[in-house]
Coordinates of C-alpha atoms in Angstrom, one line a residue:
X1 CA 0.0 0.0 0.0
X2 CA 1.1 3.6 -0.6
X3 CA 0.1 6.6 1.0
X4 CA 0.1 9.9 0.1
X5 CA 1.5 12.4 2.8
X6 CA 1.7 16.2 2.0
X7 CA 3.1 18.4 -0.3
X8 CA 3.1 15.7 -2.7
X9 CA 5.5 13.1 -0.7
X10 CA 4.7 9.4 -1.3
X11 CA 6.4 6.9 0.5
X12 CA 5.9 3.3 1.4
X13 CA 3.4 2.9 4.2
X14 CA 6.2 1.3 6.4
X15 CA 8.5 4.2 6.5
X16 CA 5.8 7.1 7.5
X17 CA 8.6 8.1 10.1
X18 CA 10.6 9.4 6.6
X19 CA 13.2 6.5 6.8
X20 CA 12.6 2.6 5.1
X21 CA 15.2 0.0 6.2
X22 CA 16.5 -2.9 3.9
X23 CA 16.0 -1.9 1.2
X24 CA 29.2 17.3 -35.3
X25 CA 32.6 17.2 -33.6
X26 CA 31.5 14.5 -31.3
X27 CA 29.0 12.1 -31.9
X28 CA 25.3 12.8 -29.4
X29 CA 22.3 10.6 -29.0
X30 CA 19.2 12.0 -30.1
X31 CA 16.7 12.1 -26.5
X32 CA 15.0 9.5 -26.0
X33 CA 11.6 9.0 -27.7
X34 CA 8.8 10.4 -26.2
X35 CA 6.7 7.3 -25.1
X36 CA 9.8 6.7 -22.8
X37 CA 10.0 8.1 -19.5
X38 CA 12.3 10.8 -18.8
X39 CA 15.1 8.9 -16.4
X40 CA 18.3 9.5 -14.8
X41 CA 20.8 8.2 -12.4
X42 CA 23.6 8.9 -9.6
X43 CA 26.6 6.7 -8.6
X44 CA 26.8 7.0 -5.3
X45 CA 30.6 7.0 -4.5
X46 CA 32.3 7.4 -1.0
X47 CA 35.2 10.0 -0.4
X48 CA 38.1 7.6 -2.5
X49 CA 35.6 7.3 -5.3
X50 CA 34.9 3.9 -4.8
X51 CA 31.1 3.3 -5.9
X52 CA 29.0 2.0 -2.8
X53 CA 25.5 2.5 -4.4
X54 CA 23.4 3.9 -6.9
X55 CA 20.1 6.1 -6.9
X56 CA 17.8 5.9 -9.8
X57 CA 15.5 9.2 -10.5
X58 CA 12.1 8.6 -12.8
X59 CA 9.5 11.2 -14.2
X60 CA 6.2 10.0 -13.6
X61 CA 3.7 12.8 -14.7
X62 CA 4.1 15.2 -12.0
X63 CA 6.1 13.3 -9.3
X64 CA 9.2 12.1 -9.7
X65 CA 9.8 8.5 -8.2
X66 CA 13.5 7.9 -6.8
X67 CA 15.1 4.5 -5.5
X68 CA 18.5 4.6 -3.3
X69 CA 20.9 1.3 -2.9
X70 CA 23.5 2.2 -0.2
X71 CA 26.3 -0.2 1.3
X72 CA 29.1 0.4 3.6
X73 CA 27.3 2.7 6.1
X74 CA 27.2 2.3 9.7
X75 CA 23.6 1.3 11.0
X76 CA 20.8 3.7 12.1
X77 CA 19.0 6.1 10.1
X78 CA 21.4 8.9 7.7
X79 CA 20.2 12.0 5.9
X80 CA 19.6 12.6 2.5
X81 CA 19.5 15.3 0.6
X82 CA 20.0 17.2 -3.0
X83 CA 22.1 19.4 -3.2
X84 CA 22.5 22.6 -5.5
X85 CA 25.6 21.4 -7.8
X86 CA 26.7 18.8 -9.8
X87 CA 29.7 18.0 -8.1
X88 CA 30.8 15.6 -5.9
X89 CA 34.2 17.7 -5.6
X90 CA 35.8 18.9 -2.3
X91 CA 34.9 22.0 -1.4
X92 CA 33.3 24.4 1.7
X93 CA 30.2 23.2 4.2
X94 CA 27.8 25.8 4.9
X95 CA 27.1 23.9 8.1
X96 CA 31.1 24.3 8.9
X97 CA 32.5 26.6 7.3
X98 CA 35.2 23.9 6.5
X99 CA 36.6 22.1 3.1
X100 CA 35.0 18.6 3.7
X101 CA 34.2 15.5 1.2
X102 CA 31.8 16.3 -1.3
X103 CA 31.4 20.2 -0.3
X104 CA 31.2 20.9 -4.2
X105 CA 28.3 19.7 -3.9
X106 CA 27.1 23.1 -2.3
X107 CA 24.1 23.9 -0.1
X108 CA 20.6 21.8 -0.3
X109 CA 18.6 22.5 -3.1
X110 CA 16.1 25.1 -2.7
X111 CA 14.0 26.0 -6.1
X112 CA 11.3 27.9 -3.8
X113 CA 14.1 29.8 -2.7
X114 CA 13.2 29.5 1.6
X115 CA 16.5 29.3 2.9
X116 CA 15.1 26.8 5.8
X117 CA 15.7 23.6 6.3
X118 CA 12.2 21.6 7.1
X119 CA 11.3 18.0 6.5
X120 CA 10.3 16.2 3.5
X121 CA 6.9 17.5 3.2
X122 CA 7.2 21.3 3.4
X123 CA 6.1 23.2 0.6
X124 CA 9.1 24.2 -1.5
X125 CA 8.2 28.0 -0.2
X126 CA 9.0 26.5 3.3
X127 CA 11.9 24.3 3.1
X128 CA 14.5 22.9 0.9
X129 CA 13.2 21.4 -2.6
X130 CA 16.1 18.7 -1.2
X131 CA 15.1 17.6 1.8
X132 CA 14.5 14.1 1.6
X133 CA 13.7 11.3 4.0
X134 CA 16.2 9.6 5.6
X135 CA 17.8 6.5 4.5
X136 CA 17.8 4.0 7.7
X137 CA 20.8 1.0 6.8
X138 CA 20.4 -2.5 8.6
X139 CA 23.1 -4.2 10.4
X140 CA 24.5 -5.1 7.5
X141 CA 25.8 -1.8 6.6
X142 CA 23.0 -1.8 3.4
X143 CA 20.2 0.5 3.2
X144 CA 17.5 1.0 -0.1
X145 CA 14.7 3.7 0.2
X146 CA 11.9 4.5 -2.3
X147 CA 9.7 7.4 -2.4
X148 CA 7.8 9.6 -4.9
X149 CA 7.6 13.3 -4.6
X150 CA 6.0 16.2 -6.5
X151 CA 8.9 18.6 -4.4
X152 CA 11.6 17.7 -7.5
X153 CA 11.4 16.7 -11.0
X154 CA 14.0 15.8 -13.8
X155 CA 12.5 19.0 -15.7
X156 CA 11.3 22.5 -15.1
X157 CA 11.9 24.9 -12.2
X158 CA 12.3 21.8 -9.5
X159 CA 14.6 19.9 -11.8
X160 CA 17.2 17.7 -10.3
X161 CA 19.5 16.9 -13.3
X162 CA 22.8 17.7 -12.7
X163 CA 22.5 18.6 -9.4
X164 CA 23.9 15.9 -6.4
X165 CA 22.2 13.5 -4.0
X166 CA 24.3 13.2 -1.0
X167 CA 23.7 10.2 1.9
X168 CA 24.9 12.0 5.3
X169 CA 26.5 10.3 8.2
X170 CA 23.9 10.9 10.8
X171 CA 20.0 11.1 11.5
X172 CA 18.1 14.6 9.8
X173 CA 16.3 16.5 12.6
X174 CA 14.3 18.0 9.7
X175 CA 14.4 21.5 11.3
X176 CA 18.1 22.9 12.3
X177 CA 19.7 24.9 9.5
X178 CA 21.6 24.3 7.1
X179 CA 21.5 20.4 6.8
X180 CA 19.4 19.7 10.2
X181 CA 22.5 18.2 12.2
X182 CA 22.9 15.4 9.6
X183 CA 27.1 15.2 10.0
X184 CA 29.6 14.9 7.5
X185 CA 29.0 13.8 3.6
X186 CA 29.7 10.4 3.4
X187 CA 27.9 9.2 -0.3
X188 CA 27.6 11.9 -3.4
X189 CA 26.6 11.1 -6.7
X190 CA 25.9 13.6 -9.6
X191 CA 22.4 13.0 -11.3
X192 CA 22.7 12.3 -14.7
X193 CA 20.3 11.8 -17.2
X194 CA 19.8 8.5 -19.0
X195 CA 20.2 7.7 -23.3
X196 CA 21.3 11.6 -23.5
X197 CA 24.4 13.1 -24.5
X198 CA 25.5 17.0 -24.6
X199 CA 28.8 18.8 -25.6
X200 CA 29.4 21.6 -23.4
X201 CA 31.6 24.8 -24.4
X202 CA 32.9 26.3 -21.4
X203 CA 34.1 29.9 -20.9
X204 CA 37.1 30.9 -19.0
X205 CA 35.3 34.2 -17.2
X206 CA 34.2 33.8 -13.9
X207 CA 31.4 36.6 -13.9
X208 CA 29.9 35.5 -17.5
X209 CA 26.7 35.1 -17.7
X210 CA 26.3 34.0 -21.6
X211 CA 23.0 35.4 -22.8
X212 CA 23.3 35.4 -26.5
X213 CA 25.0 33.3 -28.9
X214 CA 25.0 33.5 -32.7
X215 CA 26.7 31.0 -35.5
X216 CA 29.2 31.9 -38.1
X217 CA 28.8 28.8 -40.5
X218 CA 31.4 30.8 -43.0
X219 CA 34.3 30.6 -40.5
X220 CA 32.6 27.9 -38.2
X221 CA 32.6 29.9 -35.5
X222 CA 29.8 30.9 -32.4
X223 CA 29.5 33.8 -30.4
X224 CA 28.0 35.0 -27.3
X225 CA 28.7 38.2 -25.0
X226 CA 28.3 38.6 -21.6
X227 CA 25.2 40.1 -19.8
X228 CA 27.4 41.4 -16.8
X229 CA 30.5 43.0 -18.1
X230 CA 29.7 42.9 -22.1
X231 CA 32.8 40.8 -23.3
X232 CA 32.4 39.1 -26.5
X233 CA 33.9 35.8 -27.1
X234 CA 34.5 33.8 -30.7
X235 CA 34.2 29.6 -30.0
X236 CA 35.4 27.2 -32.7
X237 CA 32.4 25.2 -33.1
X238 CA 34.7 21.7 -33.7
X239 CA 37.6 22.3 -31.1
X240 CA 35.9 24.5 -28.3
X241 CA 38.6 26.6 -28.1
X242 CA 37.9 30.5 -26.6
X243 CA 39.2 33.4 -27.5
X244 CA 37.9 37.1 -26.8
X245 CA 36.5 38.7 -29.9
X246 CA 36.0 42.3 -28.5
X247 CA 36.0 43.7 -24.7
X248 CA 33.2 45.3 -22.7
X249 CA 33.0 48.1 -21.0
X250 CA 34.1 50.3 -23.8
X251 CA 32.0 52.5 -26.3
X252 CA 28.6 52.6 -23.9
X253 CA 29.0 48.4 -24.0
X254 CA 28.6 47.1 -20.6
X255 CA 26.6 44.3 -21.2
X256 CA 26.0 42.1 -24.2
X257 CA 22.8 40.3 -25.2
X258 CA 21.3 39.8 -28.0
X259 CA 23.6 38.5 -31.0
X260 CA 23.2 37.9 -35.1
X261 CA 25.5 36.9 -37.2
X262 CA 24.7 38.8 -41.0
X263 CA 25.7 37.6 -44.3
X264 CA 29.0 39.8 -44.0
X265 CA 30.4 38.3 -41.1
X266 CA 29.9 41.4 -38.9
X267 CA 28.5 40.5 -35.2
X268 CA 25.5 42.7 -34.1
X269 CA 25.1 42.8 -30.2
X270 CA 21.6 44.2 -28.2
X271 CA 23.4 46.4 -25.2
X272 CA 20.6 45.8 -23.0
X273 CA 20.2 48.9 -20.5
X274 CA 22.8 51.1 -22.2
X275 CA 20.3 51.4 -25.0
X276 CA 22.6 50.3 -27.7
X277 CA 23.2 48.2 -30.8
X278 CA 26.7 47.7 -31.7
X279 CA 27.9 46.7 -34.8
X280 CA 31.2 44.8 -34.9
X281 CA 33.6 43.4 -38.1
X282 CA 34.6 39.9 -38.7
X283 CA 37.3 41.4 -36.4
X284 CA 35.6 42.5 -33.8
X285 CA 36.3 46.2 -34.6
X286 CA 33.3 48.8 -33.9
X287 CA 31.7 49.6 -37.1
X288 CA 29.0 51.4 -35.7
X289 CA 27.6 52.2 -32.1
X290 CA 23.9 53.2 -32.7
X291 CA 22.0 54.6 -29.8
X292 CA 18.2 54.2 -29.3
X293 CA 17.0 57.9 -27.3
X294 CA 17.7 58.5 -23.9
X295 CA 15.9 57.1 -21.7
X296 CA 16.3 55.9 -17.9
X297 CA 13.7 52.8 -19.0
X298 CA 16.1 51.4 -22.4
X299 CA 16.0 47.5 -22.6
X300 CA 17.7 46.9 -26.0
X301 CA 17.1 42.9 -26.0
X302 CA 17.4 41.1 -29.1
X303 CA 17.2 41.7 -33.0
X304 CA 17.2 39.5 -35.8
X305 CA 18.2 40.3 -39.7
X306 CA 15.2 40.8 -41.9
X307 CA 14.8 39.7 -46.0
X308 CA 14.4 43.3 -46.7
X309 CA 17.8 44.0 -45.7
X310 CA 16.8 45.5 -42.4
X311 CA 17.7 44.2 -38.7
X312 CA 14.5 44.5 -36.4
X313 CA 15.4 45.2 -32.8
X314 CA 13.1 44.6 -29.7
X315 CA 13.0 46.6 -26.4
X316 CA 11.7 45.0 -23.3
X317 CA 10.8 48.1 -21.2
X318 CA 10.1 50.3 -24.2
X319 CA 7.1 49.4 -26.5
X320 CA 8.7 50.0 -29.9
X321 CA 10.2 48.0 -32.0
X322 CA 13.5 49.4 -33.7
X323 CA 15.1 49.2 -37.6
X324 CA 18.4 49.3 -38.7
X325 CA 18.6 49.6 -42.5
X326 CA 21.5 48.8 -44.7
X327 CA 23.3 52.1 -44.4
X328 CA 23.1 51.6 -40.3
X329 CA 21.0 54.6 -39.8
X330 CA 18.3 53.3 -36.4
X331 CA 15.4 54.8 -36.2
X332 CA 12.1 53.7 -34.2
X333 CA 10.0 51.7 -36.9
X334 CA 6.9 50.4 -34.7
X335 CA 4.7 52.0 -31.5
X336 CA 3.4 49.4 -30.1
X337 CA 1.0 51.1 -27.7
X338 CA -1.2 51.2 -31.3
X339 CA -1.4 47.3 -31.3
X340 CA -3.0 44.4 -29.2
X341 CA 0.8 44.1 -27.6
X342 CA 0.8 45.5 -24.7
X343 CA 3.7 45.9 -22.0
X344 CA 3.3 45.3 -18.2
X345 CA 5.4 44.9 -15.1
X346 CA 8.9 42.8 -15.8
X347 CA 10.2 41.8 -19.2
X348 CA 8.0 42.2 -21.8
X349 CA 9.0 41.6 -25.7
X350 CA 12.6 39.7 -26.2
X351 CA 13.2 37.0 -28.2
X352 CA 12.5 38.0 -32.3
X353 CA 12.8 36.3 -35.9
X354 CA 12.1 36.8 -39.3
X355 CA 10.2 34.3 -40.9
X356 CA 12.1 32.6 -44.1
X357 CA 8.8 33.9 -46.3
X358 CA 10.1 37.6 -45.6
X359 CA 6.4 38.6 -44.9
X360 CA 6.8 38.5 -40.9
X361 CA 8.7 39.1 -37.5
X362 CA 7.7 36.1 -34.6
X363 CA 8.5 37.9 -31.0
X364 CA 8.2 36.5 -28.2
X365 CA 7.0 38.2 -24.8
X366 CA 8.5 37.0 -21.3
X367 CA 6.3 38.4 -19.0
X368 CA 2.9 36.9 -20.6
X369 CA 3.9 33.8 -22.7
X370 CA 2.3 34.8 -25.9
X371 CA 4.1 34.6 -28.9
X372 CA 3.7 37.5 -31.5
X373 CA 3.4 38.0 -35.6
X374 CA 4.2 41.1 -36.8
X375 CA 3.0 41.8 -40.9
X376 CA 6.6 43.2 -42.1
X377 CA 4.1 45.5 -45.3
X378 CA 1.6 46.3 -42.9
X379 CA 2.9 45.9 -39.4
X380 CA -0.7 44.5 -38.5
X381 CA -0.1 42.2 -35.1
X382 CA -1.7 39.1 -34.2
X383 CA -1.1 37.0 -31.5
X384 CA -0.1 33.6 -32.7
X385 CA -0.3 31.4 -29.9
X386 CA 0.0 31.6 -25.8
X387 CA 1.6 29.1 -23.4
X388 CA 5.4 30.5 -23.5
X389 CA 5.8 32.0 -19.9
X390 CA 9.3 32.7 -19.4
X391 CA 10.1 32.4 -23.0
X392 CA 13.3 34.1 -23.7
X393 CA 15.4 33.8 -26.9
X394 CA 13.6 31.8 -30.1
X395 CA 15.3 30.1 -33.4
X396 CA 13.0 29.8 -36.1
X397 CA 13.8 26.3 -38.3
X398 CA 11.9 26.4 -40.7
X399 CA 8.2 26.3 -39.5
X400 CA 9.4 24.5 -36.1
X401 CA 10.0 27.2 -33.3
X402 CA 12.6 26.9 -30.5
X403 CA 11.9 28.3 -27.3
X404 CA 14.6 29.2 -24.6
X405 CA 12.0 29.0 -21.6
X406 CA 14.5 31.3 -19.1
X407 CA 13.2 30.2 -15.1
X408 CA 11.5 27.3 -16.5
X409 CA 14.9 25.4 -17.5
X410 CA 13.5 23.8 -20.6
X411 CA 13.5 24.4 -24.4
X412 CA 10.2 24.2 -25.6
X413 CA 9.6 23.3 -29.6
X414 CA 6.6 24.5 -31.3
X415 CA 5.3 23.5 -34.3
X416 CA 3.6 26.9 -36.8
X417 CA 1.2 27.0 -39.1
X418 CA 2.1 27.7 -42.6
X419 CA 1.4 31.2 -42.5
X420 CA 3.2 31.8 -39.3
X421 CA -0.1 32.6 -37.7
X422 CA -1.0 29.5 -35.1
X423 CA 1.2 27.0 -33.1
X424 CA 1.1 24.2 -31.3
X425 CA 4.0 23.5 -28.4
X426 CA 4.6 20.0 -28.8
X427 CA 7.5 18.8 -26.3
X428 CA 9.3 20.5 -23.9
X429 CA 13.1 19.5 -23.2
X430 CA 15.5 19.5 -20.4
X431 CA 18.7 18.0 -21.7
X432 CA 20.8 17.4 -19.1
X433 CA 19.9 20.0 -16.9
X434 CA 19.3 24.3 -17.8
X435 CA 20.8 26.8 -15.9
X436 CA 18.5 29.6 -17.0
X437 CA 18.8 29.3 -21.1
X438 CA 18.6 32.3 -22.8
X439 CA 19.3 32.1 -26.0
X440 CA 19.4 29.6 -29.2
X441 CA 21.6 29.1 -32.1
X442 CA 21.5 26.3 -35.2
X443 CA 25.1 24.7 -36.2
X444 CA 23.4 22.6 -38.9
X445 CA 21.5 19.5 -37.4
X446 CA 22.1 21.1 -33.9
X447 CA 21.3 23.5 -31.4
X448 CA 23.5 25.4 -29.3
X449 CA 22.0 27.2 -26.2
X450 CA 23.3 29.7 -23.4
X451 CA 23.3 28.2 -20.1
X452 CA 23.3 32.0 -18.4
X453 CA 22.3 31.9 -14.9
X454 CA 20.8 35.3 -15.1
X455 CA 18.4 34.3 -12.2
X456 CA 22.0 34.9 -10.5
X457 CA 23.2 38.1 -11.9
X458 CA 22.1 40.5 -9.0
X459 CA 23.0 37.8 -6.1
X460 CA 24.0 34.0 -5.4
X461 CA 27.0 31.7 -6.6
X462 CA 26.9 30.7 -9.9
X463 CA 27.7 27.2 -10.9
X464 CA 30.8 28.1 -13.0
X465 CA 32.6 27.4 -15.5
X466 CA 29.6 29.2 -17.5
X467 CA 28.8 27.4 -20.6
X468 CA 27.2 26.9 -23.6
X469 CA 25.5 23.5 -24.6
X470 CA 25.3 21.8 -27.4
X471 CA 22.3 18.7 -28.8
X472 CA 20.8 17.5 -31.6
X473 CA 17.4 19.4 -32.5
X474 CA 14.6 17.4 -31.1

C-alpha cells in the first residue's frame, strides 16, 4: 500500500517516520523517444571514489519516483538530501565553514528559494526542494529507500539533473539549518540523465553570464557576449577553443545580449540597459555604435536580420520595436501602444525572428507567454499562440519554433502553421539540466544554447565554469 503524505510526498506505508530499512565534432544521442520516461541516475561514491550505491530518479507525470541502494554505512538512520551542484568535488560546508568531502556539492537544493531547512513534506516556499527522507541502513551496513515526490522533478523549475544527491552520516532533525545536524558527507553522486548526450563549451570568465550566442557557419565559428561585463567571445564550433572577440565596457557596452551573425560576417550585439546596438567586423572592430533615445527605462534585447535587408530590434521596457537599415542609420520603426501588444510589469518583448517567407517578425513576450506576428508590409499584429511563460530567446527552423523557456529550465519546440499565424508546443526538453537558457543558435542538425544563470546576476554563486551547450534538435 502507498500513502500519500503532504506536499506531494509518497512513501511506502512502512517508512511514514521518513526512513525505510532494507531496502558534429563529437557524436550525441538523439533524447529519448517520447513514449519513454524521462530517467536519470547517480553513482553513489564514498570520499576515494569507490562506488558503494546507486540512486535511480524517474519522471512519472508530475512526481518524480527515486530508489536509493547504499552499502558500507554504519547502521541507524542517515540523511539525505540534494544538493544545488553537480559536483561531488571537495569543497566548503555551509554547516562548517570547512573544506570537507563532497562540499562541491554546495548547499541543499532550494528551487522555492526558503533558505530553511524543514522536513520532506514542506512546501518548497518553506523548506528545501532537497530535503528528503532519511535513508535507515540495517546491520549489514545496506540500506535501499523508495519514495515519490512532487517537491523535484527531472525538468522545469524543481529539476534535479545535474544537481547531487548526497547520503549523510547521521540522523536529519528535519528543522536545524543548514543540513538539520545530519554530520559529515559520506555518499555523493551527480544526477545524470539516461540515453542523452551534450557537448558543453565552457568559458574561461568567472562573472559571464552567456545570454546570447550566434553562428558563423562561414568561419565555423559561435559567439556569445556577456550580460554582466559585455565581453564578446569567438568559439570554434569543432575544437571549443575560446578566444575574446571584443572587450566590454568600452563605447557605452557594458553588457551584451542579443547577437546575429549577418551575411558579411559582422557580429551585431543588443546592449541591454545602455540602450545600444553595436555593430562589430569579422574582427571584432566597432563599425558602428547606434544609440536608441535617452531614456532611464532602455531595454535593447534582441534583434534579428530581416529579408528586406533591415535588422528588427526589440525593447523589453520600451514598447517600440526598432530598424536598422542597410546604411546603419536606427530609427524607431513600430509604437506598439497602437497594437494588441501591450507591456506590463517585468520583461516584456525579447526574443524575435524573421520568418524565411520575408512577410513577418515572430516575438516573443517573457512576462505573458504569448508569442507574437508582426506583418513586415503592414505591421498589423496578431497574436499567434500563448503558453510560453518565461520564454526568452527563439530560433526559427523552418516552421518549427525553438523556445529558450528562461526560469523554466526547458527548451520548448513549437510547431507553426504555414502562415506563421498559429502554433502548437509539442515537447518541452531539459537536456541534461538548464541553468536559466537564454538564447538559441542552429550549427546545422544542432542547437546550441546559453546556459546563463541570469536568475544569478544581481546575487547568489553561480555554478561556473559558464557554458554553452550543445544537442541535436529534437
Amino acid at each position: 500500500m502507498k500513502t500519500l503524505l503532504p506536499a506531494g510526498l509518497l512513501i511506502g506505508a512502512a517508512s511514514l517516520g521518513f526512513a525505510l530499512a532494507g531496502g558534429l565534432d563529437l557524436p550525441m544521442a538523439m533524447a529519448a523517444p517520447a513514449s519513454s520516461p524521462l530517467s536519470a541516475t547517480a553513482a553513489l561514491r564514498d570520499p576515494q571514489g569507490q562506488v558503494r550505491g546507486t540512486a535511480t530518479f524517474t519522471q512519472q507525470g508530475m512526481n518524480l519516483r527515486v530508489q536509493v541502494q547504499v552499502s558500507g554505512l554504519t547502521p541507524g538512520q542517515h540523511g539525505l538530501h540534494l544538493h544545488e551542484n553537480g559536483r561531488c568535488t571537495p569543497g566548503i560546508d555551509p554547516a562548517t565553514n570547512t573544506v570537507v568531502a563532497f562540499g562541491g556539492a554546495g548547499g541543499h537544493f532550494d528551487p522555492g528559494m526558503s533558505k530553511n531547512h524543514d522536513d520532506p513534506v514542506a512546501d518548497n516556499h518553506y523548506g528545501h526542494g532537497g530535503d528528503l527522507p532519511m535513508i535507515t541502513v540495517g546491520a549489514d551496513g545496506t540500506g535501499t529507500l523508495t519514495y515519490t515526490t512532487a517537491k523535484s522533478s527531472l525538468t522545469g523549475m524543481t529539476g534535479v539533473l545535474n544537481r547531487s544527491i548526497v547520503i549523510h552520516a547521521k540522523a536529519d532533525d528535519y528543522k536545524s539549518d543548514p543540513a538539520g545536524l545530519t554530520g559529515a558527507r559520506e555518499r555523493c553522486g551527480v544526477i545524470t540523465r539516461l540515453n542523452f548526450s551534450v557537448r558543453d563549451y565552457p568559458l574561461p570568465g568567472p562573472q559571464d553570464f552567456p545570454e546570447g550566442v550566434a553562428y558563423d557557419a562561414k568561419r565555423g565559428l559561435l559567439f556569445t557576449g556577456s550580460a554582466r561585463t559585455g565581453d564578446i567571445y569567438a568559439i570554434n564550433a569543432s575544437t571549443g577553443a575560446v578566444s575574446k572577440f571584443a572587450n566590454g565596457g568600452g563605447q557605452g557596452r557594458g553588457a551584451a545580449l542579443g547577437l546575429k551573425v549577418d551575411s558579411q560576417s559582422r557580429v551585431w550585439v543588443a546592449g541591454g540597459a545602455t540602450g545600444t546596438v553595436t555593430v562589430l567586423s569579422p574582427d571584432g572592430f566597432p563599425l558602428a555604435i547606434l544609440n536608441t533615445p535617452k531614456s532611464p527605462n532602455a531595454f535593447v534585447n534582441d534583434l534579428t536580420p530581416a529579408a528586406d535587408g533591415n535588422v528588427y530590434v526589440t525593447d523589453s521596457t520600451r514598447p517600440v520595436i526598432f530598424r536598422v537599415t542597410p546604411d546603419l542609420k536606427l530609427s524607431a520603426w513600430l509604437d506598439l501602444g497602437q497594437t494588441p501588444i501591450k507591456y506590463g510589469p517585468g520583461t516584456n518583448l525579447n526574443g524575435i525572428a524573421a520568418t524565411p517567407d520575408g512577410r513577418a517578425l515572430l516575438a516573443m513576450q517573457l512576462n505573458t507567454g504569448d508569442l507574437w506576428r508582426i506583418d513586415l508590409k503592414t505591421k498589423a499584429v496578431r497574436k499567434v499562440m500563448g503558453e510560453l511563460v518565461n520564454g526568452d530567446g527563439i530560433l526559427l527552423d523552418g516552421r518549427t519554433l525553438y523556445v529558450a523557456r528562461n526560469k523554466d529550465q526547458v527548451v520548448s519546440k513549437v510547431m507553426l502553421s504555414a502562415d506563421y499565424t498559429s502554433g502548437t508546443l509539442m515537447t518541452e526538453e531539459p537536456l541534461n539540466g538548464l541553468r536559466f537558457p537564454a538564447t538559441l543558435a542552429a550549427i546545422g542538425g544542432d542547437l546550441v544554447v546559453t546556459q546563463a544563470q541570469l536568475d544569478k546576476l544581481q546575487g547568489g554563486t553561480p555554478e561556473t565554469p559558464f557554458k554553452l551547450t550543445r544537442f541535436k534538435k529534437f
